[in-house]
PDB file of C-alpha atoms in Angstrom:
ATOM      1  CA  UNK A   1      20.401  52.519 -66.315  1.00 45.00           C
ATOM      2  CA  UNK A   2      19.327  55.138 -64.040  1.00 44.00           C
ATOM      3  CA  UNK A   3      17.806  58.258 -65.574  1.00 41.00           C
ATOM      4  CA  UNK A   4      16.747  60.929 -63.286  1.00 41.00           C
ATOM      5  CA  UNK A   5      16.969  63.965 -65.359  1.00 40.00           C
ATOM      6  CA  UNK A   6      14.847  67.382 -64.840  1.00 39.00           C
ATOM      7  CA  UNK A   7      13.923  69.770 -67.376  1.00 38.00           C
ATOM      8  CA  UNK A   8      16.523  72.662 -66.750  1.00 40.00           C
ATOM      9  CA  UNK A   9      19.367  70.287 -67.532  1.00 39.00           C
ATOM     10  CA  UNK A  10      18.431  70.574 -71.255  1.00 38.00           C
ATOM     11  CA  UNK A  11      20.449  73.435 -71.818  1.00 38.00           C
ATOM     12  CA  UNK A  12      23.561  72.068 -69.534  1.00 43.00           C
ATOM     13  CA  UNK A  13      26.592  71.130 -71.378  1.00 43.00           C
ATOM     14  CA  UNK A  14      30.331  69.893 -70.838  1.00 43.00           C
ATOM     15  CA  UNK A  15      33.502  70.687 -72.912  1.00 42.00           C
ATOM     16  CA  UNK A  16      35.829  67.990 -74.468  1.00 42.00           C
ATOM     17  CA  UNK A  17      39.127  68.530 -76.233  1.00 40.00           C
ATOM     18  CA  UNK A  18      38.678  66.361 -79.478  1.00 40.00           C
ATOM     19  CA  UNK A  19      41.633  64.833 -81.171  1.00 39.00           C
ATOM     20  CA  UNK A  20      40.452  65.672 -84.884  1.00 39.00           C
ATOM     21  CA  UNK A  21      37.610  68.176 -85.590  1.00 39.00           C
ATOM     22  CA  UNK A  22      37.231  69.171 -89.156  1.00 40.00           C
ATOM     23  CA  UNK A  23      33.797  71.079 -88.979  1.00 47.00           C
ATOM     24  CA  UNK A  24      31.113  71.685 -86.448  1.00 57.00           C
ATOM     25  CA  UNK A  25      29.649  68.047 -86.896  1.00 62.00           C
ATOM     26  CA  UNK A  26      30.984  66.148 -84.139  1.00 73.00           C
ATOM     27  CA  UNK A  27      30.598  62.412 -82.956  1.00 75.00           C
ATOM     28  CA  UNK A  28      31.037  61.594 -79.366  1.00 73.00           C
ATOM     29  CA  UNK A  29      31.821  57.936 -78.015  1.00 74.00           C
ATOM     30  CA  UNK A  30      31.963  56.614 -74.680  1.00 71.00           C
ATOM     31  CA  UNK A  31      33.785  53.676 -74.663  1.00 69.00           C
ATOM     32  CA  UNK A  32      32.695  51.782 -78.269  1.00 69.00           C
ATOM     33  CA  UNK A  33      28.927  53.391 -78.170  1.00 71.00           C
ATOM     34  CA  UNK A  34      28.143  56.607 -80.067  1.00 75.00           C
ATOM     35  CA  UNK A  35      26.187  59.282 -78.178  1.00 69.00           C
ATOM     36  CA  UNK A  36      22.512  59.484 -79.899  1.00 66.00           C
ATOM     37  CA  UNK A  37      21.915  62.483 -82.069  1.00 63.00           C
ATOM     38  CA  UNK A  38      19.784  64.271 -79.303  1.00 57.00           C
ATOM     39  CA  UNK A  39      23.293  64.757 -77.442  1.00 60.00           C
ATOM     40  CA  UNK A  40      23.815  67.413 -80.110  1.00 63.00           C
ATOM     41  CA  UNK A  41      27.365  67.515 -79.941  1.00 73.00           C
ATOM     42  CA  UNK A  42      28.939  70.390 -81.626  1.00 75.00           C
ATOM     43  CA  UNK A  43      31.985  72.295 -82.006  1.00 79.00           C
ATOM     44  CA  UNK A  44      32.104  75.796 -80.606  1.00 78.00           C
ATOM     45  CA  UNK A  45      35.578  77.919 -80.530  1.00 81.00           C
ATOM     46  CA  UNK A  46      37.856  74.829 -80.738  1.00 78.00           C
ATOM     47  CA  UNK A  47      35.679  72.720 -77.748  1.00 80.00           C
ATOM     48  CA  UNK A  48      33.204  70.333 -77.964  1.00 76.00           C
ATOM     49  CA  UNK A  49      29.941  71.107 -76.504  1.00 78.00           C
ATOM     50  CA  UNK A  50      27.914  68.252 -75.597  1.00 76.00           C
ATOM     51  CA  UNK A  51      24.673  67.716 -73.736  1.00 77.00           C
ATOM     52  CA  UNK A  52      25.328  66.624 -70.191  1.00 78.00           C
ATOM     53  CA  UNK A  53      22.216  64.963 -69.853  1.00 79.00           C
ATOM     54  CA  UNK A  54      22.940  62.821 -72.545  1.00 77.00           C
ATOM     55  CA  UNK A  55      26.787  62.042 -71.486  1.00 79.00           C
ATOM     56  CA  UNK A  56      25.378  61.280 -67.960  1.00 80.00           C
ATOM     57  CA  UNK A  57      22.951  58.787 -69.126  1.00 77.00           C
ATOM     58  CA  UNK A  58      25.591  57.014 -71.356  1.00 76.00           C
ATOM     59  CA  UNK A  59      27.754  56.770 -68.260  1.00 77.00           C
ATOM     60  CA  UNK A  60      25.036  55.101 -66.137  1.00 78.00           C
ATOM     61  CA  UNK A  61      25.222  58.324 -63.968  1.00 82.00           C
ATOM     62  CA  UNK A  62      22.460  60.037 -61.977  1.00 80.00           C
ATOM     63  CA  UNK A  63      21.832  63.673 -62.847  1.00 83.00           C
ATOM     64  CA  UNK A  64      19.949  65.952 -60.248  1.00 84.00           C
ATOM     65  CA  UNK A  65      19.077  69.487 -60.641  1.00 86.00           C
ATOM     66  CA  UNK A  66      19.254  71.656 -57.255  1.00 87.00           C
ATOM     67  CA  UNK A  67      16.737  74.883 -58.367  1.00 88.00           C
ATOM     68  CA  UNK A  68      17.518  76.467 -55.110  1.00 88.00           C
ATOM     69  CA  UNK A  69      21.195  76.957 -55.787  1.00 88.00           C
ATOM     70  CA  UNK A  70      21.094  76.529 -59.329  1.00 89.00           C
ATOM     71  CA  UNK A  71      23.477  73.573 -59.335  1.00 89.00           C
ATOM     72  CA  UNK A  72      23.895  70.345 -61.172  1.00 85.00           C
ATOM     73  CA  UNK A  73      25.414  67.129 -59.580  1.00 84.00           C
ATOM     74  CA  UNK A  74      26.179  63.957 -61.566  1.00 82.00           C
ATOM     75  CA  UNK A  75      26.705  60.652 -59.517  1.00 79.00           C
ATOM     76  CA  UNK A  76      27.081  57.107 -60.755  1.00 77.00           C
ATOM     77  CA  UNK A  77      25.234  54.723 -58.921  1.00 70.00           C
ATOM     78  CA  UNK A  78      27.864  52.870 -57.374  1.00 74.00           C
ATOM     79  CA  UNK A  79      30.073  55.956 -56.479  1.00 74.00           C
ATOM     80  CA  UNK A  80      28.612  55.936 -52.746  1.00 75.00           C
ATOM     81  CA  UNK A  81      29.094  52.067 -52.432  1.00 80.00           C
ATOM     82  CA  UNK A  82      32.813  52.288 -53.615  1.00 81.00           C
ATOM     83  CA  UNK A  83      33.522  54.727 -51.327  1.00 81.00           C
ATOM     84  CA  UNK A  84      32.099  53.101 -48.442  1.00 86.00           C
ATOM     85  CA  UNK A  85      33.987  49.913 -49.493  1.00 87.00           C
ATOM     86  CA  UNK A  86      37.195  51.651 -49.716  1.00 87.00           C
ATOM     87  CA  UNK A  87      36.687  53.529 -46.371  1.00 86.00           C
ATOM     88  CA  UNK A  88      36.149  50.141 -44.530  1.00 90.00           C
ATOM     89  CA  UNK A  89      39.155  48.622 -46.220  1.00 87.00           C
ATOM     90  CA  UNK A  90      41.426  51.778 -45.067  1.00 89.00           C
ATOM     91  CA  UNK A  91      39.773  50.975 -41.518  1.00 90.00           C
ATOM     92  CA  UNK A  92      40.892  47.372 -41.496  1.00 89.00           C
ATOM     93  CA  UNK A  93      44.469  48.580 -42.224  1.00 89.00           C
ATOM     94  CA  UNK A  94      44.197  50.977 -39.578  1.00 92.00           C
ATOM     95  CA  UNK A  95      47.054  50.543 -37.241  1.00 95.00           C
ATOM     96  CA  UNK A  96      46.472  50.070 -33.275  1.00 96.00           C
ATOM     97  CA  UNK A  97      50.056  50.846 -32.176  1.00 96.00           C
ATOM     98  CA  UNK A  98      52.958  52.627 -33.465  1.00 96.00           C
ATOM     99  CA  UNK A  99      54.978  49.626 -34.336  1.00 96.00           C
ATOM    100  CA  UNK A 100      52.146  48.340 -36.328  1.00 96.00           C
ATOM    101  CA  UNK A 101      52.034  51.244 -38.606  1.00 96.00           C
ATOM    102  CA  UNK A 102      55.619  51.133 -39.261  1.00 95.00           C
ATOM    103  CA  UNK A 103      55.387  47.622 -40.171  1.00 94.00           C
ATOM    104  CA  UNK A 104      52.406  48.058 -42.483  1.00 94.00           C
ATOM    105  CA  UNK A 105      53.794  50.978 -44.084  1.00 94.00           C
ATOM    106  CA  UNK A 106      57.094  49.270 -44.764  1.00 93.00           C
ATOM    107  CA  UNK A 107      55.386  46.256 -46.125  1.00 93.00           C
ATOM    108  CA  UNK A 108      53.442  48.648 -48.536  1.00 92.00           C
ATOM    109  CA  UNK A 109      57.005  49.871 -49.946  1.00 90.00           C
ATOM    110  CA  UNK A 110      58.461  46.476 -50.416  1.00 89.00           C
ATOM    111  CA  UNK A 111      55.306  45.259 -51.971  1.00 92.00           C
ATOM    112  CA  UNK A 112      54.960  48.735 -54.069  1.00 92.00           C
ATOM    113  CA  UNK A 113      51.432  48.936 -52.852  1.00 93.00           C
ATOM    114  CA  UNK A 114      50.891  52.486 -52.666  1.00 93.00           C
ATOM    115  CA  UNK A 115      47.117  51.870 -51.358  1.00 94.00           C
ATOM    116  CA  UNK A 116      48.444  50.082 -48.463  1.00 93.00           C
ATOM    117  CA  UNK A 117      51.012  53.083 -47.798  1.00 94.00           C
ATOM    118  CA  UNK A 118      48.322  55.456 -48.134  1.00 94.00           C
ATOM    119  CA  UNK A 119      45.886  53.697 -45.521  1.00 94.00           C
ATOM    120  CA  UNK A 120      48.705  54.425 -42.715  1.00 95.00           C
ATOM    121  CA  UNK A 121      49.811  57.796 -43.942  1.00 96.00           C
ATOM    122  CA  UNK A 122      48.632  61.007 -41.757  1.00 96.00           C
ATOM    123  CA  UNK A 123      45.777  63.027 -43.120  1.00 94.00           C
ATOM    124  CA  UNK A 124      48.286  65.684 -44.227  1.00 94.00           C
ATOM    125  CA  UNK A 125      50.797  63.253 -46.158  1.00 94.00           C
ATOM    126  CA  UNK A 126      47.542  61.688 -47.594  1.00 94.00           C
ATOM    127  CA  UNK A 127      46.459  65.078 -49.035  1.00 94.00           C
ATOM    128  CA  UNK A 128      50.204  65.793 -50.243  1.00 94.00           C
ATOM    129  CA  UNK A 129      50.440  62.430 -51.772  1.00 93.00           C
ATOM    130  CA  UNK A 130      47.189  61.192 -53.251  1.00 93.00           C
ATOM    131  CA  UNK A 131      47.500  63.043 -56.663  1.00 93.00           C
ATOM    132  CA  UNK A 132      50.703  61.368 -57.460  1.00 92.00           C
ATOM    133  CA  UNK A 133      49.855  57.760 -56.337  1.00 93.00           C
ATOM    134  CA  UNK A 134      46.593  58.065 -58.232  1.00 92.00           C
ATOM    135  CA  UNK A 135      48.492  59.158 -61.191  1.00 92.00           C
ATOM    136  CA  UNK A 136      51.132  56.100 -60.944  1.00 91.00           C
ATOM    137  CA  UNK A 137      47.641  53.875 -60.425  1.00 93.00           C
ATOM    138  CA  UNK A 138      48.689  53.189 -56.790  1.00 93.00           C
ATOM    139  CA  UNK A 139      51.866  51.477 -57.700  1.00 92.00           C
ATOM    140  CA  UNK A 140      54.962  52.860 -55.796  1.00 89.00           C
ATOM    141  CA  UNK A 141      58.692  52.627 -56.167  1.00 84.00           C
ATOM    142  CA  UNK A 142      60.494  50.936 -58.811  1.00 84.00           C
ATOM    143  CA  UNK A 143      60.377  47.311 -60.588  1.00 85.00           C
ATOM    144  CA  UNK A 144      64.128  47.535 -60.839  1.00 88.00           C
ATOM    145  CA  UNK A 145      65.978  47.660 -58.676  1.00 89.00           C
ATOM    146  CA  UNK A 146      63.374  46.653 -55.993  1.00 89.00           C
ATOM    147  CA  UNK A 147      63.194  46.330 -52.192  1.00 88.00           C
ATOM    148  CA  UNK A 148      64.393  42.706 -51.188  1.00 89.00           C
ATOM    149  CA  UNK A 149      63.579  43.527 -47.366  1.00 88.00           C
ATOM    150  CA  UNK A 150      62.453  46.388 -45.453  1.00 86.00           C
ATOM    151  CA  UNK A 151      62.253  46.328 -41.568  1.00 89.00           C
ATOM    152  CA  UNK A 152      62.062  48.655 -38.801  1.00 92.00           C
ATOM    153  CA  UNK A 153      63.324  48.536 -34.946  1.00 94.00           C
ATOM    154  CA  UNK A 154      60.794  48.689 -32.082  1.00 94.00           C
ATOM    155  CA  UNK A 155      61.267  52.327 -31.973  1.00 96.00           C
ATOM    156  CA  UNK A 156      61.415  54.883 -29.374  1.00 96.00           C
ATOM    157  CA  UNK A 157      58.978  57.358 -27.940  1.00 96.00           C
ATOM    158  CA  UNK A 158      60.019  60.907 -27.989  1.00 95.00           C
ATOM    159  CA  UNK A 159      58.785  63.512 -25.347  1.00 95.00           C
ATOM    160  CA  UNK A 160      56.319  65.019 -27.864  1.00 94.00           C
ATOM    161  CA  UNK A 161      54.536  61.618 -27.729  1.00 94.00           C
ATOM    162  CA  UNK A 162      55.395  60.890 -31.428  1.00 95.00           C
ATOM    163  CA  UNK A 163      57.422  57.536 -32.136  1.00 97.00           C
ATOM    164  CA  UNK A 164      60.619  57.331 -34.165  1.00 96.00           C
ATOM    165  CA  UNK A 165      61.823  54.361 -35.783  1.00 96.00           C
ATOM    166  CA  UNK A 166      65.158  53.271 -37.580  1.00 94.00           C
ATOM    167  CA  UNK A 167      64.384  51.628 -40.913  1.00 91.00           C
ATOM    168  CA  UNK A 168      66.650  49.604 -42.659  1.00 90.00           C
ATOM    169  CA  UNK A 169      66.086  48.009 -46.288  1.00 89.00           C
ATOM    170  CA  UNK A 170      67.988  45.971 -49.216  1.00 92.00           C
ATOM    171  CA  UNK A 171      67.527  47.167 -52.648  1.00 90.00           C
ATOM    172  CA  UNK A 172      68.627  44.548 -55.102  1.00 92.00           C
ATOM    173  CA  UNK A 173      68.170  43.968 -58.751  1.00 92.00           C
ATOM    174  CA  UNK A 174      68.217  41.288 -61.613  1.00 90.00           C
ATOM    175  CA  UNK A 175      72.279  41.014 -61.310  1.00 92.00           C
ATOM    176  CA  UNK A 176      72.016  40.290 -57.758  1.00 91.00           C
ATOM    177  CA  UNK A 177      73.434  43.466 -56.648  1.00 93.00           C
ATOM    178  CA  UNK A 178      72.738  44.603 -53.057  1.00 93.00           C
ATOM    179  CA  UNK A 179      72.593  47.918 -51.094  1.00 92.00           C
ATOM    180  CA  UNK A 180      71.760  48.336 -47.827  1.00 92.00           C
ATOM    181  CA  UNK A 181      69.644  51.730 -46.760  1.00 89.00           C
ATOM    182  CA  UNK A 182      68.845  53.387 -43.569  1.00 90.00           C
ATOM    183  CA  UNK A 183      66.258  56.078 -42.780  1.00 90.00           C
ATOM    184  CA  UNK A 184      63.833  57.406 -40.118  1.00 93.00           C
ATOM    185  CA  UNK A 185      59.929  57.109 -39.649  1.00 94.00           C
ATOM    186  CA  UNK A 186      58.062  59.241 -37.356  1.00 96.00           C
ATOM    187  CA  UNK A 187      54.774  57.958 -36.163  1.00 97.00           C
ATOM    188  CA  UNK A 188      51.823  59.559 -34.011  1.00 97.00           C
ATOM    189  CA  UNK A 189      48.590  59.019 -33.066  1.00 96.00           C
ATOM    190  CA  UNK A 190      45.807  60.385 -34.812  1.00 93.00           C
ATOM    191  CA  UNK A 191      41.831  59.937 -34.345  1.00 90.00           C
ATOM    192  CA  UNK A 192      42.394  56.682 -32.529  1.00 91.00           C
ATOM    193  CA  UNK A 193      44.993  55.307 -34.979  1.00 94.00           C
ATOM    194  CA  UNK A 194      48.781  55.408 -35.587  1.00 97.00           C
ATOM    195  CA  UNK A 195      49.872  57.093 -38.540  1.00 97.00           C
ATOM    196  CA  UNK A 196      53.150  58.027 -40.459  1.00 96.00           C
ATOM    197  CA  UNK A 197      53.993  61.415 -40.300  1.00 96.00           C
ATOM    198  CA  UNK A 198      57.468  61.565 -41.869  1.00 94.00           C
ATOM    199  CA  UNK A 199      58.631  58.644 -43.855  1.00 88.00           C
ATOM    200  CA  UNK A 200      62.232  60.396 -43.997  1.00 74.00           C
ATOM    201  CA  UNK A 201      64.640  58.150 -45.997  1.00 49.00           C
ATOM    202  CA  UNK A 202      61.690  55.884 -47.133  1.00 44.00           C
ATOM    203  CA  UNK A 203      59.745  58.411 -48.721  1.00 41.00           C
ATOM    204  CA  UNK A 204      62.631  60.274 -50.644  1.00 42.00           C
ATOM    205  CA  UNK A 205      63.771  56.923 -52.052  1.00 42.00           C
ATOM    206  CA  UNK A 206      60.218  56.219 -53.098  1.00 40.00           C
ATOM    207  CA  UNK A 207      60.136  59.327 -54.960  1.00 39.00           C
ATOM    208  CA  UNK A 208      63.379  59.166 -56.442  1.00 38.00           C
ATOM    209  CA  UNK A 209      62.887  55.599 -57.947  1.00 40.00           C
TER     210      UNK A 209
END
């Protein structure tokens, strides 16, 4: 466990909302492990105050004190490694053409793979949808009905340089019922790769299911 702790952190604390609190003596558990006595967890004004240093160490995190700015940062050792790994995966999914961006996005819809869809969204759409996708565990759409097939035409480039694709899909369910759907995808080049800027019908359908 990495333990980088400076003296000024002794007074730092973090609040938790406990499910049951009878008095000022509070036990704090991280997973199945109970924080040691030096964590000094206590109830104050309906909230649990716990020593940040003890909590961070229990989470195998690194705590750093910036005296100049009077700021505390808490980082888990593998956070940066994970960010790098995800960035490389998204780089691998970056679409070199507008047609490939449309194909990869529609593959993500059919597979209910929000991470694949997210990788080819524009920066603006990523900001708008990240919280919802994280909350859904990066699984999108519906398990029933589901997309049996989804594809786009070759598209056409508009005067402003963006590409417009007609997307067609087939919804089905356990009864074998099928329904054809059609909509539009808009794609543009952004920082050397092609991204979805408007998923039109596909996006509305995904949010409704």
